[in-house]
Tab-separated table of C-alpha atoms in Angstrom:
chain	number	residue	atom	x	y	z
A	1	GLU	CA	-23.838	-27.933	64.862
A	2	VAL	CA	-21.151	-25.230	64.601
A	3	VAL	CA	-21.877	-24.755	60.901
A	4	GLN	CA	-25.582	-24.337	61.534
A	5	ARG	CA	-24.945	-21.807	64.295
A	6	LEU	CA	-22.680	-19.785	62.015
A	7	LEU	CA	-25.236	-19.818	59.206
A	8	ALA	CA	-28.003	-18.780	61.590
A	9	ALA	CA	-26.050	-15.912	63.131
A	10	ASP	CA	-26.810	-12.353	61.988
A	11	THR	CA	-23.118	-11.468	61.974
A	12	THR	CA	-19.893	-13.398	62.370
A	13	THR	CA	-16.319	-12.227	62.933
A	14	PHE	CA	-13.421	-13.966	61.195
A	15	PHE	CA	-9.919	-13.003	62.337
A	16	ALA	CA	-6.633	-13.925	60.660
A	17	SER	CA	-3.169	-12.851	61.734
A	18	ALA	CA	0.438	-13.318	60.673
A	19	ALA	CA	2.351	-16.110	62.370
A	20	PRO	CA	4.391	-15.140	65.475
A	21	THR	CA	7.587	-15.977	63.584
A	22	ASP	CA	6.613	-13.859	60.573
A	23	ALA	CA	8.074	-10.396	59.937
A	24	HIS	CA	4.488	-9.133	60.034
A	25	SER	CA	3.798	-10.695	63.449
A	26	GLY	CA	0.977	-8.711	65.027
A	27	THR	CA	-0.532	-7.790	61.674
A	28	GLY	CA	-4.070	-9.041	61.163
A	29	VAL	CA	-7.427	-8.551	59.525
A	30	SER	CA	-10.936	-8.916	60.946
A	31	LEU	CA	-13.905	-9.582	58.686
A	32	ILE	CA	-17.333	-8.862	60.144
A	33	GLY	CA	-20.310	-10.019	58.123
A	34	SER	CA	-22.672	-12.795	57.162
A	35	VAL	CA	-21.844	-16.442	56.490
A	36	GLU	CA	-22.954	-18.451	53.484
A	37	ASN	CA	-22.386	-21.938	52.112
A	38	VAL	CA	-19.880	-22.366	49.300
A	39	GLN	CA	-20.176	-25.152	46.755
A	40	ILE	CA	-17.011	-27.158	46.193
A	41	ASP	CA	-17.231	-26.376	42.460
A	42	ASP	CA	-16.725	-22.690	43.328
A	43	ILE	CA	-13.339	-23.423	44.921
A	44	ASP	CA	-10.528	-23.735	42.397
A	45	LYS	CA	-7.784	-26.348	42.516
A	46	ASP	CA	-5.072	-23.884	43.533
A	47	GLN	CA	-7.087	-22.864	46.599
A	48	LEU	CA	-7.551	-26.502	47.560
A	49	LYS	CA	-3.838	-27.197	47.112
A	50	THR	CA	-2.973	-24.214	49.295
A	51	MET	CA	-5.366	-25.360	52.011
A	52	SER	CA	-3.998	-28.887	51.753
A	53	ALA	CA	-0.436	-27.664	52.290
A	54	ARG	CA	-1.447	-25.553	55.287
A	55	THR	CA	-3.762	-28.014	57.007
A	56	GLY	CA	-2.116	-31.342	56.206
A	57	TYR	CA	-5.370	-32.730	54.785
A	58	SER	CA	-5.429	-34.153	51.267
A	59	VAL	CA	-7.218	-32.325	48.456
A	60	ASP	CA	-9.639	-35.263	48.184
A	61	HIS	CA	-10.487	-35.008	51.873
A	62	LEU	CA	-11.001	-31.236	51.694
A	63	SER	CA	-13.300	-31.723	48.699
A	64	THR	CA	-15.696	-33.675	50.896
A	65	ARG	CA	-15.889	-31.043	53.643
A	66	GLU	CA	-18.514	-28.352	54.023
A	67	TRP	CA	-17.215	-24.906	53.100
A	68	LEU	CA	-18.368	-21.506	54.319
A	69	ARG	CA	-17.627	-17.967	53.217
A	70	VAL	CA	-17.779	-14.742	55.220
A	71	THR	CA	-19.154	-11.864	53.162
A	72	PRO	CA	-17.779	-8.852	55.006
A	73	GLY	CA	-19.821	-5.783	55.742
A	74	ARG	CA	-16.933	-4.301	57.739
A	75	VAL	CA	-13.185	-4.906	57.496
A	76	HIS	CA	-10.593	-3.909	60.088
A	77	VAL	CA	-6.857	-4.106	59.327
A	78	ARG	CA	-3.915	-3.759	61.700
A	79	ASN	CA	-0.382	-3.213	60.358
A	80	ALA	CA	2.191	-4.085	63.016
A	81	ILE	CA	5.145	-2.717	61.059
A	82	TYR	CA	3.681	0.786	60.971
A	83	ASN	CA	1.818	0.360	64.275
A	84	SER	CA	-1.388	1.462	62.572
A	85	GLU	CA	-4.940	0.202	62.210
A	86	ASP	CA	-7.965	1.308	60.275
A	87	TRP	CA	-11.337	0.300	58.874
A	88	VAL	CA	-11.270	-0.558	55.170
A	89	GLN	CA	-14.176	-0.419	52.745
A	90	PRO	CA	-15.318	-3.987	51.883
A	91	ASP	CA	-15.107	-3.326	48.142
A	92	GLU	CA	-11.497	-2.120	48.526
A	93	TYR	CA	-10.668	-5.264	50.485
A	94	ALA	CA	-12.293	-7.421	47.796
A	95	GLU	CA	-10.230	-5.741	45.072
A	96	ALA	CA	-6.918	-6.131	46.937
A	97	GLN	CA	-4.335	-8.293	45.188
A	98	PRO	CA	-2.414	-11.036	47.002
A	99	ASN	CA	1.331	-10.768	47.528
A	100	MET	CA	2.713	-12.591	44.489
A	101	ILE	CA	5.940	-13.500	46.299
A	102	GLY	CA	4.403	-13.991	49.732
A	103	GLU	CA	5.278	-17.674	50.026
A	104	GLU	CA	8.962	-16.973	49.301
A	105	ALA	CA	9.354	-13.617	51.069
A	106	ALA	CA	10.749	-15.140	54.281
A	107	LYS	CA	13.684	-16.675	52.376
A	108	LEU	CA	14.499	-13.333	50.776
A	109	LEU	CA	14.341	-11.504	54.116
A	110	LEU	CA	16.755	-13.967	55.719
A	111	LYS	CA	19.183	-13.769	52.817
A	112	LEU	CA	19.272	-9.985	52.502
A	113	ASN	CA	19.417	-9.310	56.241
A	114	ALA	CA	22.248	-11.821	56.681
A	115	LYS	CA	24.401	-10.963	53.667
A	116	HIS	CA	23.584	-7.378	52.679
A	117	THR	CA	23.638	-5.339	55.899
A	118	SER	CA	25.961	-2.663	54.481
A	119	ASP	CA	23.898	-2.482	51.270
A	120	LEU	CA	20.731	-1.904	53.298
A	121	VAL	CA	22.393	0.892	55.295
A	122	ARG	CA	23.615	2.544	52.083
A	123	PHE	CA	20.193	2.157	50.488
A	124	ALA	CA	18.421	3.738	53.477
A	125	SER	CA	20.881	6.619	53.375
A	126	VAL	CA	20.512	7.288	49.648
A	127	TYR	CA	16.795	6.681	49.152
A	128	GLY	CA	15.506	7.404	52.644
A	129	SER	CA	17.256	10.748	53.107
A	130	GLN	CA	19.127	9.358	56.093
A	131	ASP	CA	22.667	10.324	57.126
A	132	GLU	CA	24.638	7.063	56.920
A	133	ALA	CA	26.832	8.156	59.853
A	134	ASP	CA	23.707	8.307	62.052
A	135	ILE	CA	22.492	4.798	61.199
A	136	ALA	CA	23.255	2.029	63.680
A	137	ALA	CA	21.560	-0.755	61.739
A	138	CYS	CA	19.020	-1.479	59.030
A	139	THR	CA	16.667	-4.429	58.725
A	140	LEU	CA	14.514	-5.468	55.794
A	141	LEU	CA	11.161	-5.882	57.552
A	142	SER	CA	8.921	-7.021	54.731
A	143	VAL	CA	8.772	-7.401	50.988
A	144	ASP	CA	5.881	-7.860	48.588
A	145	HIS	CA	5.375	-7.484	44.846
A	146	LEU	CA	4.699	-3.755	45.180
A	147	GLY	CA	7.665	-2.788	47.344
A	148	PHE	CA	9.451	-3.295	50.639
A	149	ASP	CA	9.887	-1.832	54.123
A	150	ILE	CA	13.254	-1.093	55.741
A	151	GLY	CA	13.536	-0.481	59.479
A	152	VAL	CA	16.247	2.042	60.391
A	153	GLN	CA	17.745	2.137	63.890
A	154	LYS	CA	19.475	5.444	64.667
A	155	LYS	CA	22.635	5.510	66.790
A	156	ASP	CA	21.266	8.138	69.162
A	157	ALA	CA	17.796	6.554	69.463
A	158	SER	CA	16.647	5.097	72.768
A	159	SER	CA	15.163	1.610	73.033
A	160	ASP	CA	11.703	3.208	73.322
A	161	ASP	CA	12.006	5.113	70.049
A	162	GLY	CA	11.693	2.007	67.888
A	163	LEU	CA	12.555	1.989	64.211
A	164	ASP	CA	12.057	4.558	61.484
A	165	VAL	CA	10.310	2.657	58.678
A	166	ILE	CA	10.961	3.506	55.042
A	167	ARG	CA	8.662	2.198	52.319
A	168	ILE	CA	10.168	1.827	48.837
A	169	ALA	CA	8.127	0.870	45.766
A	170	PHE	CA	9.438	-1.414	43.027
A	171	LYS	CA	9.614	0.159	39.572
A	172	VAL	CA	8.426	-3.120	38.067
A	173	PRO	CA	6.518	-5.505	40.396
A	174	PRO	CA	8.379	-8.845	40.635
A	175	GLN	CA	6.296	-11.975	40.185
A	176	THR	CA	8.815	-14.514	41.493
A	177	LEU	CA	11.558	-14.805	44.106
A	178	GLU	CA	14.192	-14.676	41.353
A	179	GLU	CA	12.762	-11.438	39.961
A	180	ALA	CA	12.641	-9.894	43.451
A	181	THR	CA	16.270	-10.891	44.116
A	182	SER	CA	17.309	-9.373	40.799
A	183	ALA	CA	15.417	-6.159	41.622
A	184	PHE	CA	17.273	-5.791	44.930
A	185	THR	CA	20.622	-6.383	43.221
A	186	LYS	CA	19.897	-3.556	40.770
A	187	LEU	CA	18.668	-1.237	43.540
A	188	PHE	CA	21.786	-1.849	45.627
A	189	GLN	CA	23.964	-1.136	42.576
A	190	GLU	CA	22.045	2.080	41.870
A	191	ALA	CA	22.401	3.206	45.495
A	192	PHE	CA	26.163	2.649	45.337
A	193	ALA	CA	26.414	4.536	42.042
A	194	LYS	CA	24.419	7.480	43.434
A	195	GLN	CA	26.511	7.561	46.595
A	196	GLN	CA	29.645	7.766	44.433
A	197	GLY	CA	28.123	10.528	42.316
A	198	TRP	CA	28.031	8.412	39.177
A	199	MET	CA	24.282	8.876	38.687
């Protein structure tokens, strides 16, 4: 009955958001458009495996279910890190690439924030044009294959001021957790060398 109602509706809204425990908590996307049936042959094995891992259902079970697709006519995106939101063209949304290290990003965030606090402060100072003496703390907020976001807390900032967010792009997009870890190691070394005047 629900499937038939969705198919019969002129427009449907599909909303997805980051988990409350995720660094992107509060970030979400809304797709507004029409609904259509999807044949199981049009869903590749990797998609089924991903859905299996997230739902707890076996791939065989998911293969027997009815699948629907929302074809968006309008797309709204909210970015909690930058406290921004905007409407995105559907074709731009369709061309967007997934975060290649998304599944492993949480591990990297925990590791770097726990073991590299001084490196993050130095990096924000060197590459974010911040005076290190004015920085109270730095937190790696998010990381993807294109770059990462560092939140900078100033010593003289009030609790209402929030964080200054610095976005840094990777020179070469990492495809794995190991490549991302290696990229951060090199960036931290470069920041130290620049701070010492060696570069």
